[in-house]
Coordinates of C-alpha atoms in Angstrom, one line a residue:
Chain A
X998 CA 91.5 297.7 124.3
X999 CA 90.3 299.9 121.4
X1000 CA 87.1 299.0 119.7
X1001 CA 88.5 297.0 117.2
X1002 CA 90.7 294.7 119.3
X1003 CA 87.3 294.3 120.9
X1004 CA 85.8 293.0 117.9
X1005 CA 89.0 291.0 116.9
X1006 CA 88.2 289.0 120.5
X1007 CA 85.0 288.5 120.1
X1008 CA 85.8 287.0 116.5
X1009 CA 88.2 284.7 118.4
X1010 CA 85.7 283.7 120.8
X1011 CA 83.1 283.0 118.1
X1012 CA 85.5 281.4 116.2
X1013 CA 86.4 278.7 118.7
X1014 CA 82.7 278.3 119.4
X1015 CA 81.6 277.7 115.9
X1016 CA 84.7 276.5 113.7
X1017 CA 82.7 276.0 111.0
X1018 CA 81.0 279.1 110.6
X1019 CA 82.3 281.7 108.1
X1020 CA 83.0 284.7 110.3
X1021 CA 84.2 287.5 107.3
X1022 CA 81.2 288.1 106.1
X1023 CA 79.9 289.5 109.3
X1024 CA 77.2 292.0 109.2
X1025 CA 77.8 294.5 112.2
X1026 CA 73.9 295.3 113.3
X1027 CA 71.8 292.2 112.0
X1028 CA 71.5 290.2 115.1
X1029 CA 74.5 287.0 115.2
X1030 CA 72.0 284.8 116.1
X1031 CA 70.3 285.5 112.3
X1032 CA 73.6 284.9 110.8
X1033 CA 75.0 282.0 112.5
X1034 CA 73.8 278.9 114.0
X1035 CA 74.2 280.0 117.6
X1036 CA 71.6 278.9 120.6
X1037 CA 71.1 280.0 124.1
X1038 CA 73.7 278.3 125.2
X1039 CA 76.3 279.5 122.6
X1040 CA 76.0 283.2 124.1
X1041 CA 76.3 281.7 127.7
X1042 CA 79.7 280.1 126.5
X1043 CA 80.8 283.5 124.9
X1044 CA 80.0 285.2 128.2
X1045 CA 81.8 282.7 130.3
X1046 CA 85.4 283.0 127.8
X1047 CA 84.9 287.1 128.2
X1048 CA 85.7 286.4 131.9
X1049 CA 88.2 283.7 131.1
X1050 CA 90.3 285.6 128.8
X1051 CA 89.5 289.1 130.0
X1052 CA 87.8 288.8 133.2
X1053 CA 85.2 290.7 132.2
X1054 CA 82.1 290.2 134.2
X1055 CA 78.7 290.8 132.4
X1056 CA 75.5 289.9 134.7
X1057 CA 72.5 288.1 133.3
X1058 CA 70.6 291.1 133.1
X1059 CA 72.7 292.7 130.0
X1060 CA 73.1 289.5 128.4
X1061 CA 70.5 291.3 125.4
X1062 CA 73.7 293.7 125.0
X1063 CA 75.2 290.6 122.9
X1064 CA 73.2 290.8 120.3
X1065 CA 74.8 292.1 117.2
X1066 CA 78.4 292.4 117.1
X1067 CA 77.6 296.4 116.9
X1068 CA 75.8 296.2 119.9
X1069 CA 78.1 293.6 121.8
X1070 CA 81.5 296.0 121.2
X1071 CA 79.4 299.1 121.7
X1072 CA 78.7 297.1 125.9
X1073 CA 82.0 295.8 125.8
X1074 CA 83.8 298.9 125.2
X1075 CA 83.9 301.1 128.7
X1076 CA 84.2 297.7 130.3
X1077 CA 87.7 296.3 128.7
X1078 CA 89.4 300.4 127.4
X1079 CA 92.1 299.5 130.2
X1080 CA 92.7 296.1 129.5
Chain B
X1451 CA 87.8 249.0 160.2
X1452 CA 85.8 251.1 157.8
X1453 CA 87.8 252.4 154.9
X1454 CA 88.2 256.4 155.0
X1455 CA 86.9 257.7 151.5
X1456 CA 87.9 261.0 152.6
X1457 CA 91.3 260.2 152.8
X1458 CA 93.6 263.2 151.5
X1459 CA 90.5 265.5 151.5
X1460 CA 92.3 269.2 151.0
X1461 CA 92.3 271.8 153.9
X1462 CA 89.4 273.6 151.9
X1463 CA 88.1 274.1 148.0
X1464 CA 86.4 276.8 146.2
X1465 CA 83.8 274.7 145.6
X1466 CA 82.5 271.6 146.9
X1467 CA 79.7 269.9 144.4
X1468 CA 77.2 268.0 146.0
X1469 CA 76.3 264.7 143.8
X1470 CA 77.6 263.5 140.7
X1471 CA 74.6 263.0 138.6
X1472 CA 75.0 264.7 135.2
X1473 CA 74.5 268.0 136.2
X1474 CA 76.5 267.8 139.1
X1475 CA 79.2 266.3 137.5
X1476 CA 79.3 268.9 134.3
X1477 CA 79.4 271.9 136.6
X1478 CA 82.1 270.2 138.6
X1479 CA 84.3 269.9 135.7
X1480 CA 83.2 273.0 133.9
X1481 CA 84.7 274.7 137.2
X1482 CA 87.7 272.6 137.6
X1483 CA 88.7 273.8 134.1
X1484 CA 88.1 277.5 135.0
X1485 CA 90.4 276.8 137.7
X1486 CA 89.3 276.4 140.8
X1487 CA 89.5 273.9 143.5
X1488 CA 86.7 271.3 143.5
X1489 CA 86.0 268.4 145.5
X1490 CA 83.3 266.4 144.3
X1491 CA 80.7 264.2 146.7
X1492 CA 78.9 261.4 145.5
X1493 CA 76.7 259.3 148.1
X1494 CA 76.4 256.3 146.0
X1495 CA 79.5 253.8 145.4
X1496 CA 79.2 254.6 141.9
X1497 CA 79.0 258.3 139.8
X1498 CA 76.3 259.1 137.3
X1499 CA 73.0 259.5 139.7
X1500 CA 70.4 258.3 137.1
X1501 CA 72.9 257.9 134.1
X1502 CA 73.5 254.7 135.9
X1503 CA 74.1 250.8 135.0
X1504 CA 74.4 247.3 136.8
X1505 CA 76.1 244.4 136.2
X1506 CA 74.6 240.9 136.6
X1507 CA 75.9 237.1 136.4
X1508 CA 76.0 235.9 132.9
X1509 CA 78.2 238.7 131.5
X1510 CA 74.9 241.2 131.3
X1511 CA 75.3 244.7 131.7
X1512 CA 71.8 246.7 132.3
X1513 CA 71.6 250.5 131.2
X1514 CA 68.9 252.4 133.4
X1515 CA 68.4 255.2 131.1
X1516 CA 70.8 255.3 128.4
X1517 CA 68.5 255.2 124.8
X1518 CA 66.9 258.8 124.3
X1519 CA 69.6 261.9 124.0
X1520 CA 68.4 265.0 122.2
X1521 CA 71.0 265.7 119.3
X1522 CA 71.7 268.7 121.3
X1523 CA 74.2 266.5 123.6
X1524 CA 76.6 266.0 120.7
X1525 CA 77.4 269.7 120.5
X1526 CA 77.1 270.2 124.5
X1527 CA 79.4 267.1 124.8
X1528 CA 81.9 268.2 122.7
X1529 CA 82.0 271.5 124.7
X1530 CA 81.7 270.6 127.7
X1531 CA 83.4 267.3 128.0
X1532 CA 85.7 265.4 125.4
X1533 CA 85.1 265.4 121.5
X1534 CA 85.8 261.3 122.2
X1535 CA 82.8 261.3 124.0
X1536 CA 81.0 263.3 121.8
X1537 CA 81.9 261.1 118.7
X1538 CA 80.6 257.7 120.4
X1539 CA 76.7 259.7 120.1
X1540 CA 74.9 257.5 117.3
X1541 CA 71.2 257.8 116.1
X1542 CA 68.6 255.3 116.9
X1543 CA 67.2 255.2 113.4
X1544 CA 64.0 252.8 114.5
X1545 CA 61.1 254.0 117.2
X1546 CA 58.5 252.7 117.0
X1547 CA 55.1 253.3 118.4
X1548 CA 52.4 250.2 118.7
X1549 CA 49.1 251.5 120.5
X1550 CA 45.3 251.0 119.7
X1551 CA 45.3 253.7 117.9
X1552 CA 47.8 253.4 115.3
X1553 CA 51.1 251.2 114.9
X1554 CA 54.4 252.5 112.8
X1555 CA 57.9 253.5 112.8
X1556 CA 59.6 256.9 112.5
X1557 CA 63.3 257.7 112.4
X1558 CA 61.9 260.5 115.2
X1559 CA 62.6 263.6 113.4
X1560 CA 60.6 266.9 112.4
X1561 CA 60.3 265.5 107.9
X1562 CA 59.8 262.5 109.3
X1563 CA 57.0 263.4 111.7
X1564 CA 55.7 265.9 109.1
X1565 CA 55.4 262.9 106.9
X1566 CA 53.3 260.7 109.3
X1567 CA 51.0 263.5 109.9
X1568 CA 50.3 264.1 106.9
X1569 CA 50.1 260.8 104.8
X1570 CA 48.9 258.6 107.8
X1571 CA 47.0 261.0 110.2
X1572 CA 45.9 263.3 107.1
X1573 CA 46.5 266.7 108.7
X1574 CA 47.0 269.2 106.6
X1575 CA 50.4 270.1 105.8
X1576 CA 50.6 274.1 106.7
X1577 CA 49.0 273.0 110.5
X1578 CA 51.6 271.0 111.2
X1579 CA 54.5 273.4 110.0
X1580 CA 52.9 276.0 112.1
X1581 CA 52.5 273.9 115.4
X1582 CA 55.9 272.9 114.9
X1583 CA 57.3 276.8 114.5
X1584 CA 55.2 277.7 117.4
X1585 CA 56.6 274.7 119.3
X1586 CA 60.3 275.8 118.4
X1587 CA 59.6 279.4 119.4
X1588 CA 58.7 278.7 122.5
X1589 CA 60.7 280.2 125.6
X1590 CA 61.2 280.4 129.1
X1591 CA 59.1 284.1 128.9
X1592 CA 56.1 282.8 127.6
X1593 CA 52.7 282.8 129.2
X1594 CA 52.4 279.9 131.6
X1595 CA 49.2 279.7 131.6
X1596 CA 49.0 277.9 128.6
X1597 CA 49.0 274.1 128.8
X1598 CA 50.3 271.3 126.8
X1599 CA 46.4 270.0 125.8
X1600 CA 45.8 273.4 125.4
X1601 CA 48.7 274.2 123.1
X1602 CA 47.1 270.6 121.3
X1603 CA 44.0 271.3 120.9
X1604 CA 44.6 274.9 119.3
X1605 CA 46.5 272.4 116.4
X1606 CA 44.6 269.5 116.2
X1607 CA 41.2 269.7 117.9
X1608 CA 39.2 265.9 118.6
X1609 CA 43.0 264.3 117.3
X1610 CA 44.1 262.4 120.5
X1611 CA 46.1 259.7 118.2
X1612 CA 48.0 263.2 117.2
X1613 CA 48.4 264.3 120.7
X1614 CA 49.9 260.3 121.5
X1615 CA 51.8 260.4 118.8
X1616 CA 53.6 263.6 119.9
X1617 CA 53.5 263.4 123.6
X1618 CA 54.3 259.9 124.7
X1619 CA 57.6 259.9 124.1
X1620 CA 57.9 263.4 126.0
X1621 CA 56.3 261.8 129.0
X1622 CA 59.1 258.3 128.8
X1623 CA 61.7 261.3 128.6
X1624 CA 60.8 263.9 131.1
X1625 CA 57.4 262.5 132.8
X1626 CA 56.0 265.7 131.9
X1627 CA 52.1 265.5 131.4
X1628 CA 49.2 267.0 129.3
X1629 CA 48.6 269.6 132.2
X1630 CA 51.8 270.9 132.4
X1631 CA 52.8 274.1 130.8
X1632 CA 53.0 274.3 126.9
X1633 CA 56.3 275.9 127.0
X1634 CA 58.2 273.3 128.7
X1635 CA 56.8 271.1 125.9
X1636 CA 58.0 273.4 123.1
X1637 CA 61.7 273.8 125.2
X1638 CA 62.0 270.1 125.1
X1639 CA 60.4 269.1 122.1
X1640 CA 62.6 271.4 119.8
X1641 CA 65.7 269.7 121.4
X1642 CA 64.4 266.1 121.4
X1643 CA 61.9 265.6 118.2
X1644 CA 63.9 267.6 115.6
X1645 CA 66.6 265.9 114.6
X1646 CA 66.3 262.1 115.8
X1647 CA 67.0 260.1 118.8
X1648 CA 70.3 259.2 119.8
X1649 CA 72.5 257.1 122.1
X1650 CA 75.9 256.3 123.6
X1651 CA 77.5 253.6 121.7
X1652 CA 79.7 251.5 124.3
X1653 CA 77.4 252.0 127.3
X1654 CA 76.6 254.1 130.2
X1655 CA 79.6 252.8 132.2
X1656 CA 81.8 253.8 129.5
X1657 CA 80.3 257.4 129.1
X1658 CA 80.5 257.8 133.2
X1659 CA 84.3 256.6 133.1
X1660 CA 85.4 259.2 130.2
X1661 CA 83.4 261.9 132.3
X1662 CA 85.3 260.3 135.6
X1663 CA 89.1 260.2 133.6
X1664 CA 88.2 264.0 132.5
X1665 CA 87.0 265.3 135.6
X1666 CA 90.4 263.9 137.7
X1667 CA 92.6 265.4 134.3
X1668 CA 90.9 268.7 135.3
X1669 CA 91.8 268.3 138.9
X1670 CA 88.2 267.4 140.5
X1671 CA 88.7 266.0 143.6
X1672 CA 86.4 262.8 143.0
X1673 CA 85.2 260.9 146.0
X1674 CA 82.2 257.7 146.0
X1675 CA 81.0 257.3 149.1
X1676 CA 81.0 260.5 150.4
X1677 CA 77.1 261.4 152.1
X1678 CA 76.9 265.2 152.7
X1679 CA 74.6 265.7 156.2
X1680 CA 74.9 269.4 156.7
X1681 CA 75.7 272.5 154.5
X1682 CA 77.2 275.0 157.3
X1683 CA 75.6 278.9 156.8
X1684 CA 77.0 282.1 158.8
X1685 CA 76.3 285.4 158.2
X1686 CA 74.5 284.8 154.7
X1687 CA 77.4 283.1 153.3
X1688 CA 78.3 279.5 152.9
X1689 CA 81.4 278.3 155.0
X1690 CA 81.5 274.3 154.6
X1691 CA 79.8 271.4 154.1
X1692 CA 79.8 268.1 156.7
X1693 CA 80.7 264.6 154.9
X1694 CA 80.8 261.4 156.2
X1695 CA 81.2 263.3 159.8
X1696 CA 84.0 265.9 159.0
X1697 CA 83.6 269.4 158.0
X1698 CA 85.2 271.0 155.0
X1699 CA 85.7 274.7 154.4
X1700 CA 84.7 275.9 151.1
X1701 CA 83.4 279.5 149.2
X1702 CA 80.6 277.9 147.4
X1703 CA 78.3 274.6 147.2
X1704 CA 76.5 273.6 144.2
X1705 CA 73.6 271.1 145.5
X1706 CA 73.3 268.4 142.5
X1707 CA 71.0 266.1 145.4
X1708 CA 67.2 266.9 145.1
X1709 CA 65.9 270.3 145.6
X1710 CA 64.2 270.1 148.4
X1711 CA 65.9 267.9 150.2
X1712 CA 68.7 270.2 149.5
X1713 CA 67.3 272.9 150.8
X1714 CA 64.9 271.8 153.6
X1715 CA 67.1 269.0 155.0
X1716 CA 71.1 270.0 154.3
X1717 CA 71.0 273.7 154.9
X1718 CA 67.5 273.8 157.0
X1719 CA 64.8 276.0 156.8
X1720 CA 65.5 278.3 159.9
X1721 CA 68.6 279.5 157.4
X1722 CA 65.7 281.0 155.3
X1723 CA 63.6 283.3 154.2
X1724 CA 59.8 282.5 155.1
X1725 CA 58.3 283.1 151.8
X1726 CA 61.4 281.3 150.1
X1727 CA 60.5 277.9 152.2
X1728 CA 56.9 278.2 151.7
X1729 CA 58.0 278.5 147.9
X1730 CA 60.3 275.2 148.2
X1731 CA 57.5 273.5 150.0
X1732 CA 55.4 273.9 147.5
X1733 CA 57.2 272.9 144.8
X1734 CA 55.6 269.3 143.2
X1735 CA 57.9 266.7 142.2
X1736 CA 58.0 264.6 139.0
X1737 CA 57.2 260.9 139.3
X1738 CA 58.9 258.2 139.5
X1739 CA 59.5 254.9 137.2
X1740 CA 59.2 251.0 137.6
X1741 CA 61.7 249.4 135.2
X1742 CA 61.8 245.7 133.9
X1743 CA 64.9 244.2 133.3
X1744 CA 65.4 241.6 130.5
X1745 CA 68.5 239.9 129.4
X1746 CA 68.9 237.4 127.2
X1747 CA 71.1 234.0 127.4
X1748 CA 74.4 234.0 125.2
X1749 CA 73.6 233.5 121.5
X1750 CA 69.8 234.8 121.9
X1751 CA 69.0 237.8 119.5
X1752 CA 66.3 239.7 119.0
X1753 CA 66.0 241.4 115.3
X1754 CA 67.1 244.9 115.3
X1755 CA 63.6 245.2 113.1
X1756 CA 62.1 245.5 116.9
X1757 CA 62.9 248.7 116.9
X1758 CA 65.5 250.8 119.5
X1759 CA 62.5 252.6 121.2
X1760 CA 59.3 250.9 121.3
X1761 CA 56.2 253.0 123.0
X1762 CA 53.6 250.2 123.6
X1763 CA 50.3 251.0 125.0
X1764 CA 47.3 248.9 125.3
X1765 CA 45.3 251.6 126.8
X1766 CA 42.8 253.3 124.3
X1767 CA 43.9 256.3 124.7
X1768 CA 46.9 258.7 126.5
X1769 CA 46.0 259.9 129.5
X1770 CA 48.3 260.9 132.6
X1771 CA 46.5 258.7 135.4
X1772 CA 46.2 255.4 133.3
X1773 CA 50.1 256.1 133.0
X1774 CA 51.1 256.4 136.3
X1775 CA 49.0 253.1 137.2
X1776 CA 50.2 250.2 138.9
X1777 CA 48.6 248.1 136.6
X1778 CA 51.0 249.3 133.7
X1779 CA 49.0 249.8 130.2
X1780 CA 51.4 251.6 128.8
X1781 CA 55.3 250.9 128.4
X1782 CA 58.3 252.0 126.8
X1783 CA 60.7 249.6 125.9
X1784 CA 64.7 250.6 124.9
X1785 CA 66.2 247.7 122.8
X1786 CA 69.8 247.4 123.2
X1787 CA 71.1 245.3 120.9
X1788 CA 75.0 243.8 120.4
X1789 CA 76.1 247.4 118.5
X1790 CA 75.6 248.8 122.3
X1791 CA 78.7 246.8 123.7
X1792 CA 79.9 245.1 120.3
X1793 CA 82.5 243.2 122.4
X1794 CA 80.0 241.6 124.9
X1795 CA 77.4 240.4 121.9
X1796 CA 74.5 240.5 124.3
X1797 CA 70.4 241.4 123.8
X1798 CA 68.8 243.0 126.3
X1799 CA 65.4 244.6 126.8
X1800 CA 64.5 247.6 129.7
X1801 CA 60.5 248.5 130.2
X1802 CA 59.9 251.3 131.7
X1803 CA 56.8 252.6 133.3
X1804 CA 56.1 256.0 135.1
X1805 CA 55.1 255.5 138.4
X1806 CA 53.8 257.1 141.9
X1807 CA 55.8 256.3 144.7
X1808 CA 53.4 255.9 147.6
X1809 CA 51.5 253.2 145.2
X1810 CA 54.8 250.9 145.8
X1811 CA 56.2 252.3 149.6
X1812 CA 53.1 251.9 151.3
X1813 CA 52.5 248.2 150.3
X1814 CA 53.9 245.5 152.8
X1815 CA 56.8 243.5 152.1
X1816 CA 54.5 240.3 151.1
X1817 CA 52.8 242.3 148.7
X1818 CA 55.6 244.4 147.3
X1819 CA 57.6 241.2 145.8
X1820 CA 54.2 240.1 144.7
X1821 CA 53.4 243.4 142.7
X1822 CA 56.6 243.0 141.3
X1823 CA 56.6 239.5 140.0
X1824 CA 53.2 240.7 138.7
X1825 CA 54.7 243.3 136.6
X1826 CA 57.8 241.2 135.5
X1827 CA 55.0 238.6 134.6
X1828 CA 52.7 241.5 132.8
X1829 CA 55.5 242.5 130.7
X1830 CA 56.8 239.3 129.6
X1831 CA 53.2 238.6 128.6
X1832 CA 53.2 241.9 126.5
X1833 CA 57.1 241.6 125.0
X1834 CA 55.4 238.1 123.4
X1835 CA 54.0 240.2 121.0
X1836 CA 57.3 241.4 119.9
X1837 CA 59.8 238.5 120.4
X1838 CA 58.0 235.0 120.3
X1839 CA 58.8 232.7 122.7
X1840 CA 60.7 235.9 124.8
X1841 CA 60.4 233.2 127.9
X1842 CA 62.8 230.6 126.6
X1843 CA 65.4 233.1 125.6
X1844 CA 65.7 234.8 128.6
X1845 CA 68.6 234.6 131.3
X1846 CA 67.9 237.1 133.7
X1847 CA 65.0 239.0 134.8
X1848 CA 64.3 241.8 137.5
X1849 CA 62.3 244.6 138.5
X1850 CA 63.1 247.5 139.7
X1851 CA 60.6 250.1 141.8
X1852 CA 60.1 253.9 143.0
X1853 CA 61.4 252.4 146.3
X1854 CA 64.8 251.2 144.2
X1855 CA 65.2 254.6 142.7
X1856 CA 64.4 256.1 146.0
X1857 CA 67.3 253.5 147.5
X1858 CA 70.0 254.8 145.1
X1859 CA 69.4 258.3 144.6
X1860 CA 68.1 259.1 147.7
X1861 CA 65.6 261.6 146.2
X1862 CA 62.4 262.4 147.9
X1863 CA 59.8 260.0 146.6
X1864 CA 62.2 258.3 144.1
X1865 CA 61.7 261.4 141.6
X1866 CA 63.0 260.2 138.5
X1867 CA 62.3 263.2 136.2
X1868 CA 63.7 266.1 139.1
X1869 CA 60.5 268.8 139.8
X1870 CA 57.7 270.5 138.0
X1871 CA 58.1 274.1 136.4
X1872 CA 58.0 276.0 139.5
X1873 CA 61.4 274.1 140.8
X1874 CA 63.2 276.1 137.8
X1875 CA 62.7 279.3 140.1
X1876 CA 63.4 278.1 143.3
X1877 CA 66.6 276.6 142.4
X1878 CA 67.6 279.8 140.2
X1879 CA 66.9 282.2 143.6
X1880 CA 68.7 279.7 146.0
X1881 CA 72.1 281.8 145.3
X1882 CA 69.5 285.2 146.4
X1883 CA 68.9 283.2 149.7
X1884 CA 72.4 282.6 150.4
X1885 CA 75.5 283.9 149.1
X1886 CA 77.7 280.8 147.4
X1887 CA 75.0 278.2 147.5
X1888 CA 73.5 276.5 144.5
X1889 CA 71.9 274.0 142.7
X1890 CA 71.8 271.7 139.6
X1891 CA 69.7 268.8 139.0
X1892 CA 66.5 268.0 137.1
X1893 CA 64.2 271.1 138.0
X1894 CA 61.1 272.6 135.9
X1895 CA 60.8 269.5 133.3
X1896 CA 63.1 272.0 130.3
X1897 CA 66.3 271.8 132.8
X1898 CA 65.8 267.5 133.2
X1899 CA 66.9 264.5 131.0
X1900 CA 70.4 264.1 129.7
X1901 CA 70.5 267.3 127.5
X1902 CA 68.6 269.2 130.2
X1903 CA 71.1 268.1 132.8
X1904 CA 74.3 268.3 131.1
X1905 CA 73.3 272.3 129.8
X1906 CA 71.9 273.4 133.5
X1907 CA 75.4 272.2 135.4
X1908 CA 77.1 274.7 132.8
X1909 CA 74.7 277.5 133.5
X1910 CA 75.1 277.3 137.1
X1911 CA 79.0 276.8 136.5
X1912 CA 78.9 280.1 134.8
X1913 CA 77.2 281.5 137.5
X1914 CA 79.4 280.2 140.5
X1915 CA 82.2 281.2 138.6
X1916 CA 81.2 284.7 138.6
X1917 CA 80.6 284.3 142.1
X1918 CA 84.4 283.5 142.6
X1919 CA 86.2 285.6 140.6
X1920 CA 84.2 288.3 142.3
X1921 CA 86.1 289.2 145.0

């Protein structure tokens, strides 16, 4: 997956988790939790559908890689290129 | 013959869940719809470990625990389990405190709170915004060394109507104290006091049947009756657990029975690590409860102006050992009222009381129905002040001990409220100890109650999850 088909899953995921967020006004390095209403549990959920749709495994440890969606595609990228 | 409630048990399962309280029962479904194989094991003839009920003659139908969720389970029920469930979550719109101290309603949310603390209690208003924001940014990585009276008296020094006000009904949800550590008190109050108190409109056997119908749509293999005696250990890794006297194969356990039994009893501490066990050993459990049962005949009401949540106390002031006393000063009661179970048009009352188990278990029989028709007698006398002439209106009454809790969840010590903080760790590094084994359950006060419960059985679904896909 290129970096943009990245991002394009993660706004899926995001999407499902909080339908009534507006997602197109997305800034790319101001953390998502300062632009939407998302709790602890919200980036445990997005970490459990990355292995669910992708199989993508992140441990606990680099769960701070989720931050912003800059940051989040920049982690995701070596891990998903072949998918 | 005794009927097999293993009949059609599976060769083996990815994982087998140990328990269906809340937790237990979240992670089993959470994993069911991942995919994998689970077979889940409750002791009890009923599922819902403390999320429980009981019927009694005269068409009454007793919730244990069911007035208190955090608004947080609306959102985690919807996720997690069914949006119909989620959609039967209504506010309690009436608690009400009555103490020596001071005597008034709230609707038990941070303007409303703000309000009270400021008209009634007269602090100013730019202390209470910040103790709230430093109670809201509280987390797990804090210093510990900080306790609740501490965190208290850095707010409101000398104000021990303020500290009542703000941590009784903590204590009736989580039976977490003024020496415990502040964080666990900012962790739950930011879930519980911000945006009201809520319950399950159509009772607690209701909610536990949608989870029951949901679980068996996902495929959990869902069996009552069912005591685990062993989890089965080689090499590091979990291999099976024994039920009811035969062994099933499976990848990975998740423990939802008490920690340390789970641990010091079901896999046994020559499995371990020295330090780990000395760690489970010393890990202190929460108390345990005495509940009073009221129900009222056919046709008796009690005003909904009663309030849903009542915290009476005719102790001067809150302190943790006057709570835990036999001779109960302090009580919360849950009003249920006919909007509970429209279709049943029934009032009923449950007291509870936080309790120490040995103060029951160690009395003699004689003495133990005595101290129990004391405290049925006790409470009447102190519901008078609330419903007049409670006495005549009443159809059935009964009491209910640490012993009883003890009975039906087979915790150690009846723990109704899981462990202290340091249980958090323990049960986080089980999976260290031994590849495939887990547990989820009422640990470290944040991960208890029905919020706590339902959010911890997804977090260690996640995990396990991870653990199967690994290979």
């Amino acid at each position: 997956m290129t970096a943009s088909e990245i991002r394009e899953a993660i706004l899926s995921i995001l999407s499902d988790l909080a339908p009534d967020e507006d997602l197109s006004q997305l800034k790319e390095d101001v953390p998502l939790r300062d632009q939407l209403e998302l709790d602890s549990m919200d980036f445990l959920d997005i970490v459990m559908e990355l292995r669910k749709r992708y199989r993508v495994q992140i441990p606990e440890e680099d769960y701070a890689a989720l931050t912003s969606m800059k940051s989040t595609v920049e982690y995701l990228e070596p891990l998903m290129k072949d998918l | 013959m005794t009927r097999d409630f293993l009949k059609g048990v599976r060769d083996r399962y990815d994982v087998v869940v140990i328990g269906a309280g809340l937790a237990g029962m979240t992670a089993a479904n959470a994993l069911a719809r991942a995919g994998h194989g689970v077979l889940l094991l409750e002791q009890h003839f009923k599922l819902g470990g403390l999320a429980t009920w009981f019927r009694r003659p005269g068409g009454h139908i007793f919730d244990v625990s069911l007035h208190g969720f955090p608004v947080g389970m609306i959102k985690s029920c919807r996720r997690y389990w069914t949006r119909e469930i989620a959609d039967r979550i209504v506010q309690l719109k009436n608690i009400r405190f009555d103490n020596p101290m001071f005597s008034l309603s709230t609707t038990f949310d941070r303007d409303d709170f703000t309000r009270l603390l400021v008209e009634r209690f007269h602090i100013a208003p730019d202390a209470v915004g910040r103790f709230f924001d430093t109670a809201r940014d509280m987390n797990f990585y804090d210093d510990q060394a900080i306790t609740t009276r501490e965190l208290f008296d850095r707010f409101f020094p000398g104000r021990e109507d303020v500290v009542r006000l703000l941590m009784e009904p903590i204590t009736y949800a989580n039976g977490s104290t003024l020496e415990d550590p502040a964080l666990t008190y900012g962790i739950v109050f930011s879930n519980f006091m911000s945006k009201g108190v809520f319950t399950f409109q159509g009772g607690t056997d209701r909610l536990v049947e949608a989870m029951r119908d949901e679980m068996v749509r996902n495929g959990v293999d869902v069996r009552i009756r069912a005591n685990v005696q062993r989890i089965h250990v080689r090499g590091g890794r979990v291999e099976a657990v024994t039920v009811n006297g035969r062994t099933v194969p499976t990848r990975a356990v998740v423990s939802n029975a008490n920690l340390k039994t789970t641990i010091l009893d079901l896999i046994g501490s020559d499995r371990l690590d020295r330090d780990f066990v000395d760690q489970v050993r010393a890990v202190r459990l929460n108390n345990s409860s005495t509940q009073v049962y009221m129900a009222l005949g056919a046709g008796q009401m009690i005003d909904e102006s009663c309030g849903d949540l009542l915290f009476s106390s005719t102790a001067p002031a809150f302190r943790t050992d006057l709570l835990l006393s036999r001779d109960a000063s302090s009580r919360t009661y849950s009003f249920y009222y006919p909007k509970t179970r429209p279709e049943r048009n029934r009032c009923l009352i449950v007291a509870s009381t936080n309790a120490n188990y040995a103060d029951w278990a160690e009395l003699p029989r004689e003495e133990y129905e005595l101290a129990k028709g004391n405290l049925a007698r006790s409470t009447l006398d102190d519901v008078e002040k609330y419903v007049p002439g409670i006495r005549d209106k009443l159809d059935h009454v009964e009491v209910s001990t640490p012993v009883t809790f003890r009975r039906y969840t087979q915790h150690v010590d009846g723990a109704s409220f899981g462990t202290k903080f340091e249980g958090l760790a323990v049960s986080r590094a089980l999976p260290e100890q031994i590849a495939g084994m887990y547990h989820a359950g009422s640990v470290g006060i944040i991960m208890s109650g029905w919020l706590g419960a339902v959010n911890y059985g997804v977090i260690v679904a996640n995990d396990v999850d991870a653990f199967l896909l690994k290979k």
